[in-house]
CSV table of C-alpha atoms and ligand atoms in Angstrom, one decimal:
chain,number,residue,atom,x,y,z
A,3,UNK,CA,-39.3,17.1,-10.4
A,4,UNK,CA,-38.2,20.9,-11.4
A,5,UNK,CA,-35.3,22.9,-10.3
A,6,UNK,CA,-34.0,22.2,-6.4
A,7,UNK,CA,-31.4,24.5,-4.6
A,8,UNK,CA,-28.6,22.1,-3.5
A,9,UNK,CA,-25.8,22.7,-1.0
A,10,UNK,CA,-22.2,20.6,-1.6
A,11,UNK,CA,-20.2,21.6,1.5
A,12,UNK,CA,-16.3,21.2,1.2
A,13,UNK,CA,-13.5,21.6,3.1
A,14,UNK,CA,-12.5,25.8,3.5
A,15,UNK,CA,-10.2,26.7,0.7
A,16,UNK,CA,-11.2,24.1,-1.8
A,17,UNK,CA,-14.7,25.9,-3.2
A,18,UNK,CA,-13.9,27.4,-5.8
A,19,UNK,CA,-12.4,24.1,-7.2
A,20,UNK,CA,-15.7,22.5,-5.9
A,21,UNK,CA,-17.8,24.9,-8.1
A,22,UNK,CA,-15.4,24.7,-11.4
A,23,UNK,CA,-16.5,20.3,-10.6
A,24,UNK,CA,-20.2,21.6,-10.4
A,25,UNK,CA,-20.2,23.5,-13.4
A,26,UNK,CA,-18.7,20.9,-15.3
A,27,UNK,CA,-21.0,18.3,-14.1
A,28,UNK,CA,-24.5,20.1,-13.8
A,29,UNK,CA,-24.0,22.8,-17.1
A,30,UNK,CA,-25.4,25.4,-14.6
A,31,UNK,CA,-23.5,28.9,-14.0
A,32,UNK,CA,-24.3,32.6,-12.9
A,33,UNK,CA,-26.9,33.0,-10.4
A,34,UNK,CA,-27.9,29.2,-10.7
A,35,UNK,CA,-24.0,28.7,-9.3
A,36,UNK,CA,-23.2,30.3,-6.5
A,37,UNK,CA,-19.5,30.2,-4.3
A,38,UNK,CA,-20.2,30.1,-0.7
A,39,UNK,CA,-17.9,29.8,2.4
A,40,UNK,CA,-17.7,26.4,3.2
A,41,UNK,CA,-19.4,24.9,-0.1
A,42,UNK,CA,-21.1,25.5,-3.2
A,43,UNK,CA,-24.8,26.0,-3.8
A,44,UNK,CA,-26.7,25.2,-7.1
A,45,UNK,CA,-30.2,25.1,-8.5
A,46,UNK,CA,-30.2,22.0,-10.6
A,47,UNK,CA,-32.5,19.1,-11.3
A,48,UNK,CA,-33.0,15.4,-9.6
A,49,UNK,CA,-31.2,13.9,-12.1
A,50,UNK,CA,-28.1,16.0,-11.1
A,51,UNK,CA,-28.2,15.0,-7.8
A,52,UNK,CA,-27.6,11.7,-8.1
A,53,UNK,CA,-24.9,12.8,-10.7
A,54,UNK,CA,-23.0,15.4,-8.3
A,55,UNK,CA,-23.3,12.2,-5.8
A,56,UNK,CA,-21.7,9.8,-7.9
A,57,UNK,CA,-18.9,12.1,-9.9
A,58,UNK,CA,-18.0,14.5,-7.4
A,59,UNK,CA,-14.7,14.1,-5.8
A,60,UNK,CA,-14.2,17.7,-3.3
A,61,UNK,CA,-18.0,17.7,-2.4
A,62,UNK,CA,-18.3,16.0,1.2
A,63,UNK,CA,-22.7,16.0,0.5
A,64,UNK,CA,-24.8,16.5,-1.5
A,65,UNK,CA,-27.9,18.3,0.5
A,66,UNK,CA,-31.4,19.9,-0.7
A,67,UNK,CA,-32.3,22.8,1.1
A,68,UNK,CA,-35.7,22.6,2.0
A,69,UNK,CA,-36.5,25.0,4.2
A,70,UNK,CA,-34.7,28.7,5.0
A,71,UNK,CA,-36.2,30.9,7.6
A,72,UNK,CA,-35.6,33.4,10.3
A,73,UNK,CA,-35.9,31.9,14.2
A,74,UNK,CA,-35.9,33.3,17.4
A,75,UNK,CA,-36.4,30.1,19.7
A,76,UNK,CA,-37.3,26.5,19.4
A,77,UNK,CA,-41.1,26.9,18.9
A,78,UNK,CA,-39.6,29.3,15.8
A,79,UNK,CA,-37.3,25.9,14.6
A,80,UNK,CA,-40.9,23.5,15.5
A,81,UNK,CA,-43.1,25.7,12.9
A,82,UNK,CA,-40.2,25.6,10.3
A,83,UNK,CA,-39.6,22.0,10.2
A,84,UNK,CA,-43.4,21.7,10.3
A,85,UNK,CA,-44.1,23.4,7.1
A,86,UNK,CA,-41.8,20.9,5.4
A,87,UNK,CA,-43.1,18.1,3.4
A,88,UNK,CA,-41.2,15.9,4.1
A,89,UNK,CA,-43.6,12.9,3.2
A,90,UNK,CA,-42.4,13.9,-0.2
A,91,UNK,CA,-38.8,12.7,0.6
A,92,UNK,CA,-39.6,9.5,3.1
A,93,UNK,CA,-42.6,7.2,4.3
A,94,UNK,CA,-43.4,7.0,8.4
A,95,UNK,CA,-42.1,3.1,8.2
A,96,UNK,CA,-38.5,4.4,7.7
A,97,UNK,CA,-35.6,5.6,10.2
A,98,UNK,CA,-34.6,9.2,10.0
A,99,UNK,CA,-32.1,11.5,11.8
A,100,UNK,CA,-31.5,15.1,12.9
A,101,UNK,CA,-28.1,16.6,12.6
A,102,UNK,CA,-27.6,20.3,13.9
A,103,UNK,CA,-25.0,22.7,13.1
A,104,UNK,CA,-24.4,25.9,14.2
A,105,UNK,CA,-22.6,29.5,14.0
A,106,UNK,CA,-23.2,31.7,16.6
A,107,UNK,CA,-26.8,30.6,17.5
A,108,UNK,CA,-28.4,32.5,20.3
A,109,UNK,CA,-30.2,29.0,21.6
A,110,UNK,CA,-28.8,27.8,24.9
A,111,UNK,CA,-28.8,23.7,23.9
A,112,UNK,CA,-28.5,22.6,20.0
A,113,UNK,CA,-30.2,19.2,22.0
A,114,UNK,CA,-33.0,20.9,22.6
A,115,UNK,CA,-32.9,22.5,19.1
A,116,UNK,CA,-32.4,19.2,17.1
A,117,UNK,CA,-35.4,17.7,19.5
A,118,UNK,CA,-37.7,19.7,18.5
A,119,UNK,CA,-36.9,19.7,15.3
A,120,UNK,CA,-37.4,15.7,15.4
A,121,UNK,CA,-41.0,16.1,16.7
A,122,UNK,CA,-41.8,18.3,14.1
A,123,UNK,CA,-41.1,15.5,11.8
A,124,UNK,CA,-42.6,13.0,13.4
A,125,UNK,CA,-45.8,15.2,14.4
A,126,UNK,CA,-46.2,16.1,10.7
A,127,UNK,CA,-46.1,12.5,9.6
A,128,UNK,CA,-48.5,11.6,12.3
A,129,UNK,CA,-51.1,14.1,11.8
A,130,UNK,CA,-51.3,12.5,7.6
A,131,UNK,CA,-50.3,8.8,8.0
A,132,UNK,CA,-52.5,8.1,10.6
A,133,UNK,CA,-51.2,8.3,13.5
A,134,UNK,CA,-47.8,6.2,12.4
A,135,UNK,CA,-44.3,8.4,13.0
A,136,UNK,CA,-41.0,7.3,11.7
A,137,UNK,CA,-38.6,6.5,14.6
A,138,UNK,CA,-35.3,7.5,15.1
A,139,UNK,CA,-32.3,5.6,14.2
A,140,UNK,CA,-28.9,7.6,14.9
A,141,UNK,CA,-26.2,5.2,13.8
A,142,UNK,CA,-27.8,3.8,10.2
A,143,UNK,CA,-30.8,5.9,9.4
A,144,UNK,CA,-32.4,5.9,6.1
A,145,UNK,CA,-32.8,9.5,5.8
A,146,UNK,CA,-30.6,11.8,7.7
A,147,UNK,CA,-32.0,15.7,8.1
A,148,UNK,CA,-29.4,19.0,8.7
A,149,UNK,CA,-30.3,21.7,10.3
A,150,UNK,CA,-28.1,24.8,10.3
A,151,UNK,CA,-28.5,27.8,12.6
A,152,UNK,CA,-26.7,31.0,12.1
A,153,UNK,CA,-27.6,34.0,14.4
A,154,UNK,CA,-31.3,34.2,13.3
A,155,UNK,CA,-31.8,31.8,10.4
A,156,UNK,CA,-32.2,28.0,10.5
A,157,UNK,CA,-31.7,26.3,6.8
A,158,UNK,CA,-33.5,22.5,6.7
A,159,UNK,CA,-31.9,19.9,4.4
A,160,UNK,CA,-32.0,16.8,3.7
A,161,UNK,CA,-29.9,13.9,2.5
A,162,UNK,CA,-29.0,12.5,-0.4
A,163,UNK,CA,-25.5,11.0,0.0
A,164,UNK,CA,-25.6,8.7,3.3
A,165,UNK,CA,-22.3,8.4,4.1
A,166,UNK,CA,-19.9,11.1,3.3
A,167,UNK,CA,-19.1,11.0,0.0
A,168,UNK,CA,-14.7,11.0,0.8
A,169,UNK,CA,-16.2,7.3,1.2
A,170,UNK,CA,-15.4,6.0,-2.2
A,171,UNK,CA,-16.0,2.4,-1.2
A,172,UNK,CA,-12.6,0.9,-1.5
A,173,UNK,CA,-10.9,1.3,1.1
A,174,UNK,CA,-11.0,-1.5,3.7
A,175,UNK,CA,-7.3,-1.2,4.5
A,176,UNK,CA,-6.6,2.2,6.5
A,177,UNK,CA,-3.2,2.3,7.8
A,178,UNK,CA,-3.3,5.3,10.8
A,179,UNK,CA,-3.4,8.4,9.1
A,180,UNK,CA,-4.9,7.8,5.6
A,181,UNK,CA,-5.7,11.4,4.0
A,182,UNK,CA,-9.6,11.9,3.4
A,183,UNK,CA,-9.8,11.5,-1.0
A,184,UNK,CA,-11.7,14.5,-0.9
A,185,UNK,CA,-8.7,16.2,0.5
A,186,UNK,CA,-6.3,14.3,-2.3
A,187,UNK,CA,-8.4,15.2,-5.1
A,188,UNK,CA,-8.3,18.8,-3.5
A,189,UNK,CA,-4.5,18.5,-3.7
A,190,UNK,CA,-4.7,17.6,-7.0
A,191,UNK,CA,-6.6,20.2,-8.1
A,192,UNK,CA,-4.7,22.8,-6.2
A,193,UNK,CA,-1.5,21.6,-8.2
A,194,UNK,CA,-3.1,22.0,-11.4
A,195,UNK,CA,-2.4,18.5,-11.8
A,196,UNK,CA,-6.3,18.0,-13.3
A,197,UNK,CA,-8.7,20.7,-13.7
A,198,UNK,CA,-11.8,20.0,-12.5
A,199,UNK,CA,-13.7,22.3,-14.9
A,200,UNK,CA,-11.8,20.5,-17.7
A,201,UNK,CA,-11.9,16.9,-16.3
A,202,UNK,CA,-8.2,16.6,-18.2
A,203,UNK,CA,-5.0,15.8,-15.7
A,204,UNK,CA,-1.7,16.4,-16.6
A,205,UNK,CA,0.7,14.6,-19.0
A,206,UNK,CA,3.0,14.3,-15.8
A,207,UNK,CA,3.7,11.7,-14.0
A,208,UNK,CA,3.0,11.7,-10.3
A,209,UNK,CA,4.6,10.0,-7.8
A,210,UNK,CA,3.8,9.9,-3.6
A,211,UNK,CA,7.2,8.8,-2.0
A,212,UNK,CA,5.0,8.6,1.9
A,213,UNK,CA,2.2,7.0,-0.4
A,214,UNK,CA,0.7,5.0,2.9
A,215,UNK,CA,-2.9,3.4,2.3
A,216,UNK,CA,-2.3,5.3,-1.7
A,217,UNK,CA,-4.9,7.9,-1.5
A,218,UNK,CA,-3.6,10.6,-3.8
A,219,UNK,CA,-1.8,7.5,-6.5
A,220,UNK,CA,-5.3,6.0,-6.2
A,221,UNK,CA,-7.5,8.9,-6.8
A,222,UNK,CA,-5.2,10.5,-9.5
A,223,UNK,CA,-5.5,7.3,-11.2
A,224,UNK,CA,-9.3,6.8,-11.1
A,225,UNK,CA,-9.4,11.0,-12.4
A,226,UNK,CA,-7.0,10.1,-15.1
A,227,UNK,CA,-9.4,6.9,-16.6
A,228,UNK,CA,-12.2,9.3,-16.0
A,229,UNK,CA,-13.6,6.6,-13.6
A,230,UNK,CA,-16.6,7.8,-11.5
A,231,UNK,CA,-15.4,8.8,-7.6
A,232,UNK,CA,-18.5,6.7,-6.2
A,233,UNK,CA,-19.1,3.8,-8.5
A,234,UNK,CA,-17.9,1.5,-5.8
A,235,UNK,CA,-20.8,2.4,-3.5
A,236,UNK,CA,-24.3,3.0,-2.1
A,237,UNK,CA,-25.9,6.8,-1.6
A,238,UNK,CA,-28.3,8.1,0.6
A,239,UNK,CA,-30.9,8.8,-2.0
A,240,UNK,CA,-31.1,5.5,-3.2
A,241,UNK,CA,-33.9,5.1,-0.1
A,242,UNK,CA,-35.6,8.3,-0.4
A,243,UNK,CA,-38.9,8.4,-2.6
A,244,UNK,CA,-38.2,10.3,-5.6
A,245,UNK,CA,-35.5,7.6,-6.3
A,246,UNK,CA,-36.1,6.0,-9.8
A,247,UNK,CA,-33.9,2.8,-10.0
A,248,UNK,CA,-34.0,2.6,-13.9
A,249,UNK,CA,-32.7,6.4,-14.4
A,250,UNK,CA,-29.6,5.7,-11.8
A,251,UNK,CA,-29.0,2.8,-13.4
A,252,UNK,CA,-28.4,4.6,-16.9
A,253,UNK,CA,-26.6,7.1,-14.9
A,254,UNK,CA,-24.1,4.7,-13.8
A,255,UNK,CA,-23.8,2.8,-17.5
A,256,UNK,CA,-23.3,6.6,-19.2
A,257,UNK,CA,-20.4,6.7,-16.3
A,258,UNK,CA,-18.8,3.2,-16.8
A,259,UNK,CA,-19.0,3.6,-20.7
A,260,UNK,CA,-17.0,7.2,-20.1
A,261,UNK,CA,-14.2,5.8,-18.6
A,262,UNK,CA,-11.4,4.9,-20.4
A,263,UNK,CA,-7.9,3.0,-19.8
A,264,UNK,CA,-5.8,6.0,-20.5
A,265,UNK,CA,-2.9,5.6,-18.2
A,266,UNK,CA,-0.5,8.2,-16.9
A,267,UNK,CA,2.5,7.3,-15.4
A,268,UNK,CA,1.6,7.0,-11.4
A,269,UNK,CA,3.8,5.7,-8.4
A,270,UNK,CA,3.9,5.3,-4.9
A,271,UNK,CA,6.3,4.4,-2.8
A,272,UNK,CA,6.4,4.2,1.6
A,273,UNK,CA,9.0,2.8,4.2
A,274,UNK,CA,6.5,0.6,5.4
A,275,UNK,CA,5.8,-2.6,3.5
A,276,UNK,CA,2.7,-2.9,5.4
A,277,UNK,CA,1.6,0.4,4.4
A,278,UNK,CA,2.4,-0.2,0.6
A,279,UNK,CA,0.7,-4.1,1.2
A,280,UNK,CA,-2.7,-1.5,1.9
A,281,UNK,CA,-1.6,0.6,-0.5
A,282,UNK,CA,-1.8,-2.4,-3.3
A,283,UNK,CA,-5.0,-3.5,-1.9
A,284,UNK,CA,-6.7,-0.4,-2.4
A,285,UNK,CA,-5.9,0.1,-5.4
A,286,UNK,CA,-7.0,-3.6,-6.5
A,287,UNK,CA,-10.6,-2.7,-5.0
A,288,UNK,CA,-10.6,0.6,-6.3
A,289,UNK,CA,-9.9,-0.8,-10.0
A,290,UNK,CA,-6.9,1.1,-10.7
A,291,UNK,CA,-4.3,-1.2,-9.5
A,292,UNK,CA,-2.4,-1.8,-13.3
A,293,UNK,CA,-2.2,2.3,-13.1
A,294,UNK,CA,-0.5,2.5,-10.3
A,295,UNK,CA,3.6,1.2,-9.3
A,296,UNK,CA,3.7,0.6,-5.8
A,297,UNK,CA,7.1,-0.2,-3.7
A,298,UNK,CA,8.8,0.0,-0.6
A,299,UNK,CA,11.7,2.3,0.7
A,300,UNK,CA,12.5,5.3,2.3
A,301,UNK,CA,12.0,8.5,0.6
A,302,UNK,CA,15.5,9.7,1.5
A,303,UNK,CA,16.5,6.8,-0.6
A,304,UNK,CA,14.3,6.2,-3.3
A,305,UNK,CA,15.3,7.5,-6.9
A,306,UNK,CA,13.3,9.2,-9.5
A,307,UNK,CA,10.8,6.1,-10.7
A,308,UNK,CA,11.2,8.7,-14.2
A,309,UNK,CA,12.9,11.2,-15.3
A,310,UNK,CA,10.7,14.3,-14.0
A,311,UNK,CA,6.9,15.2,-12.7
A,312,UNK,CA,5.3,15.7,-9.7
A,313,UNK,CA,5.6,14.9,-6.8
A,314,UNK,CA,2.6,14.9,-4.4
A,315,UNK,CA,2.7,13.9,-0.4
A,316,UNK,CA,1.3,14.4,3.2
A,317,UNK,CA,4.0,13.7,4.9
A,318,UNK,CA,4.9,12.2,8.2
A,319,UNK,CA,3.8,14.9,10.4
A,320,UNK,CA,3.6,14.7,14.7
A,321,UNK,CA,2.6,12.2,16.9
A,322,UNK,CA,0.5,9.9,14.7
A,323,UNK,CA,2.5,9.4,12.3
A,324,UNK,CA,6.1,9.8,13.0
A,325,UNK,CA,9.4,9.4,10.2
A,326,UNK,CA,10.8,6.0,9.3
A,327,UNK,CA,13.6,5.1,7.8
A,328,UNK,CA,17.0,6.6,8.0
A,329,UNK,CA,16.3,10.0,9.3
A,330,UNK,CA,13.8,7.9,12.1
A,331,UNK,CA,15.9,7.9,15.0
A,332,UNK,CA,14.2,9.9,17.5
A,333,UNK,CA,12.4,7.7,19.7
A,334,UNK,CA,13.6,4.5,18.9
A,335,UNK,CA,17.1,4.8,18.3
A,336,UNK,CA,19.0,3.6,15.0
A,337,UNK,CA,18.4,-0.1,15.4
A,338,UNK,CA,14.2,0.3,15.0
A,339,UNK,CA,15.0,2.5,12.0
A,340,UNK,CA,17.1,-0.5,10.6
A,341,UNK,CA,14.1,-2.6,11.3
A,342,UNK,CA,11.6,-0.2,9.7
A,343,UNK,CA,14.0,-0.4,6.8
A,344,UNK,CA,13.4,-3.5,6.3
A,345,UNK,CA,10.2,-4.0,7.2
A,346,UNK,CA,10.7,-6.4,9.9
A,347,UNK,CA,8.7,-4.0,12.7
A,348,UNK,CA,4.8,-4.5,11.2
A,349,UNK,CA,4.2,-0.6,10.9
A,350,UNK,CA,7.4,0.9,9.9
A,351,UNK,CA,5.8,4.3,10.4
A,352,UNK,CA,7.3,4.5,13.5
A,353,UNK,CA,10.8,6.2,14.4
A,354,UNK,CA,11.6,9.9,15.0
A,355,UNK,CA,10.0,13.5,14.9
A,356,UNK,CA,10.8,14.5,11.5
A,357,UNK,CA,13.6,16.8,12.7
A,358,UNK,CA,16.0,15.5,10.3
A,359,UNK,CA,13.9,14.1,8.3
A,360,UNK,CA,12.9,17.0,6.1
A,361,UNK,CA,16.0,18.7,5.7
A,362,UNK,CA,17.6,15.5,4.6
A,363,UNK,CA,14.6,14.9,2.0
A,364,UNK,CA,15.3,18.6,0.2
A,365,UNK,CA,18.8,17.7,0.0
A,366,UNK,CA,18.0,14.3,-1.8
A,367,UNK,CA,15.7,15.8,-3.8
A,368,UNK,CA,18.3,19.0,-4.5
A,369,UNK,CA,20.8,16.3,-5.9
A,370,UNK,CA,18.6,13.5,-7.7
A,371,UNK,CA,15.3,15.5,-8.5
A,372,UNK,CA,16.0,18.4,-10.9
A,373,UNK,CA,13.5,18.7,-13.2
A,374,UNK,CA,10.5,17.9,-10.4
A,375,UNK,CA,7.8,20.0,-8.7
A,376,UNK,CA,6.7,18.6,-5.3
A,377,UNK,CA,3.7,20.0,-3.4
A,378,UNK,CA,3.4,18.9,0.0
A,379,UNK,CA,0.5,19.4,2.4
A,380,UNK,CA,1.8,19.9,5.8
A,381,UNK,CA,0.4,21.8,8.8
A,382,UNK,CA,3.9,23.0,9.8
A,383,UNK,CA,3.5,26.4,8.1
A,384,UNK,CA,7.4,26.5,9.0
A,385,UNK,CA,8.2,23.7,6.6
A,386,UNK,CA,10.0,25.7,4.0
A,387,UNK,CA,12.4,27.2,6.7
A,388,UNK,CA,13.0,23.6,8.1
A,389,UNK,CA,13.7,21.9,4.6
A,390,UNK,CA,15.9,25.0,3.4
A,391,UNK,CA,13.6,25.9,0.3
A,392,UNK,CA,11.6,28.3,-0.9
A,393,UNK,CA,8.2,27.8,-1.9
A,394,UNK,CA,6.8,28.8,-5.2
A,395,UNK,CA,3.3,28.9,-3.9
A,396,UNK,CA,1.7,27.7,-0.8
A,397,UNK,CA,-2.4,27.4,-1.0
A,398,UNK,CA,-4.2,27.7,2.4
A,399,UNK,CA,-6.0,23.9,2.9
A,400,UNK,CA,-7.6,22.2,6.4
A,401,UNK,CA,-7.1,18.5,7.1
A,402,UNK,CA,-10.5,18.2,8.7
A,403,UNK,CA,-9.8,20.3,12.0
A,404,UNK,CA,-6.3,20.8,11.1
A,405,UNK,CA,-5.2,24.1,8.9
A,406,UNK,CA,-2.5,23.1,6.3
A,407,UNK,CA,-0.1,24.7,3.8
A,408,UNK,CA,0.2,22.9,0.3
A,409,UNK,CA,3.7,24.3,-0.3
A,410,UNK,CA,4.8,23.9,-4.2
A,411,UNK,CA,9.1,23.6,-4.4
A,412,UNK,CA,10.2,23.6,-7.6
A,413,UNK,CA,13.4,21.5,-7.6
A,414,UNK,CA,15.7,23.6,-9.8
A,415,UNK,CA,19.2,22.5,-9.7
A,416,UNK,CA,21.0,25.1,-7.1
A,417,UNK,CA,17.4,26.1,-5.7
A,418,UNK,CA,19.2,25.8,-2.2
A,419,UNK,CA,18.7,28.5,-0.1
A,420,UNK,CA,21.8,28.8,1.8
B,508,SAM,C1,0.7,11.0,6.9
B,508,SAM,S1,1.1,9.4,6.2
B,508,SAM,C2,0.6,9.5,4.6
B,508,SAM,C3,-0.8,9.0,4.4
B,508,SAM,C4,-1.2,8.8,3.0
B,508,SAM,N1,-1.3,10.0,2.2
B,508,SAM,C5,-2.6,8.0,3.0
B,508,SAM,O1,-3.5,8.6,2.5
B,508,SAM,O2,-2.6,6.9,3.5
B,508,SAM,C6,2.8,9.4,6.1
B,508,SAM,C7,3.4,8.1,5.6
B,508,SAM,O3,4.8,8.3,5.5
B,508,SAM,C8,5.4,7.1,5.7
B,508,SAM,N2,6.8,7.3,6.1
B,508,SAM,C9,7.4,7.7,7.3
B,508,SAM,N3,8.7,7.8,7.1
B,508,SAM,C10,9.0,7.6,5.8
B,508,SAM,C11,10.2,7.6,5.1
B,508,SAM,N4,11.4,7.9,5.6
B,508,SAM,N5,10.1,7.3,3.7
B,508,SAM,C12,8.9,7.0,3.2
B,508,SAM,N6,7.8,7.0,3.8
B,508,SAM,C13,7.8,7.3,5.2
B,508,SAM,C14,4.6,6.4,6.8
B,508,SAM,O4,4.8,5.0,6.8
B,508,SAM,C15,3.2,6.9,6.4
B,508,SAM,O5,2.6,5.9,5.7
């Protein structure tokens, strides 16, 4: 197969970290590699697909563009996804489905858009299979189709990944707010803490004092063995046509002979027992669990597990997940923080709104943290003010819907701001 134009789409804010991943995994660059808003698009080959799919860790899809074209109304979207061959990419006896997205479109239902869309497809495959159509399937399809409409273009793609690609395949045990790994790895590359054009992390070690379920521990630690981000699962293209089961096969066995057992130091630690019980479990299924020192306690509490790195968290933030521990008085009252201490509540995420919380967590980490930098993703864009810092950096990032602050403190001894 020669030369397709791909489109990863990533979170806002984390592209140009997404393209730096690209280029390191595809070898392509200039006007082959090109920074978009909201994702990265490259011409590269087949091959590379399933490679982006497998190794990519800020890429939420991998998507081939099949189609770009100006519209004006649905009979406009019918002719475009017409011209598509999509018998190339799928065969009438399998499941497919449409997913439409859109900025600004002038069309009154995106419904109606995606519908006729759909019977394009299935007209096309009718008029050359004989009659036959492949059906719709909207929870589990084999092939799933995007459409995106901007004021007066529509851009066809289709599938390779299947299920979003922040699926890694390991994690079973999910805790209530567990931080998408796309967005970890984003962290992580924000910090400097690995470079994704480089591939090499930091000598430092890392350490997540509200670890919960062990996202960023367990992703740093799968980047630091150079272990592949989807090793642990199934892609969409594995049930489109063009896939060849011997070349992902040597794809995968080029991965699993790249990774190594290097290990950097890597903790985690949470208030709730239950949450670091995940957090262990993860990290068994994700193959990374002698890399990674898990315990319990509150970060108020805990002490340096060294003598200085980083420090990398999502903190308890709002209603979801509220502040354990000692500073987790709000709703419950003293006595259920003594119980969340000692893990005697199930869920010790529970307690108050953070109000003391963070101020009480920049003095601890005035008195017993010299020496560390902590970046912390919040959407609080106040948190500085509230934890009497002030911020070295702070790098725009969204939380799905949510837009966030990665704020870097550097804990210098008398960095108080009085
Ligand atoms: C937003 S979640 C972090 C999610 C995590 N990054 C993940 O991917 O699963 C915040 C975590 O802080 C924990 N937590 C709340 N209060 C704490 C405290 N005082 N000390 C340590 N952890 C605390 C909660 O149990 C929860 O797991």
């Amino acid at each position: 197969m020669n030369d397709l134009s791909f489109f990863l789409p990533c979170a806002a804010g984390v592209e140009e970290f997404l393209a730096q991943e690209v280029h390191a995994l595809t070898g392509r660059a200039g006007q082959d590699l090109l920074t978009l808003r909201g994702g990265v698009r490259v011409r590269a080959d087949w091959r590379d697909a399933l490679k982006l799919n497998l190794h990519s860790r800020l890429a939420q899809r991998v998507l081939v563009e099949l189609a770009h074209a100006p519209y004006r109304n649905e009979n406009d979207l019918y002719a475009i996804a017409s011209g598509v061959a999509w018998e190339i990419w799928f065969t009438p006896k399998q499941t497919f489905k449409i997913e439409t997205t859109a900025q600004h479109s002038p069309l009154q239902s995106l419904n109606f858009a995606t519908l006729r869309i759909k019977d394009a497809v299935a007209d096309r495959f009718r008029a050359k299979a004989n009659g036959v159509r492949p059906s719709i399937e909207t929870q589990w399809p084999d092939c799933r189709v995007f459409a995106h409409l901007t004021t007066d273009s529509c851009t066809l793609y289709i599938d390779t990944s299947g299920e979003p690609l922040f699926k890694r395949g390991w994690r079973q045990d999910k805790g209530d707010a567990p931080l998408k790994e796309t967005l970890a790895a984003a962290m992580l590359a924000a910090s400097g803490w690995w470079n994704p054009e480089t591939g090499t992390v930091s000598e430092q070690p890392l350490y997540d004092p509200c670890c919960g379920s062990g996202t960023i521990a367990i992703e740093a630690a799968q980047i630091a063995r150079g272990m592949a981000a989807g090793a642990l699962r199934r892609f969409g293209f594995e049930k489109l046509l063009p896939f060849q089961a011997h070349v992902w096969a040597a794809i995968k066995q080029e991965a699993e002979a790249a990774a190594s057992d290097r290990s950097v130091a890597i903790f985690g630690s949470d208030v709730s027992h239950r949450m670091v019980d995940f957090a262990e479990r993860n990290a068994e299924r994700a193959g990374v669990a002698q890399a990674i020192e898990f315990r319990g306690g509150d970060a108020l509490q805990r002490m340096p597990p060294v003598e200085s790195g980083v420090i990398m968290l999502n903190p308890p933030y709002g209603e979801r997940i509220e502040v354990g521990g000692v500073a987790g008085t709000g709703r419950f009252g003293a006595r259920e923080s003594a119980q969340v201490e000692r893990g005697a509540e199930g869920d010790g995420g529970e307690g108050g709104d953070g109000g003391e919380f963070f101020p009480q967590l920049a003095t601890h980490w005035k008195k017993n943290y010299a020496g560390w930098t902590a970046w912390v993703l919040t959407p609080d864009l106040k948190l500085p003010k509230q934890m009497r810092l002030k911020e070295s950096r702070r790098v725009p990032m969204w939380n799905g819907p949510i837009e966030c602050r990665l704020f870097r403190f550097d804990m210098v001894a008398g960095s108080a701001r009085k």
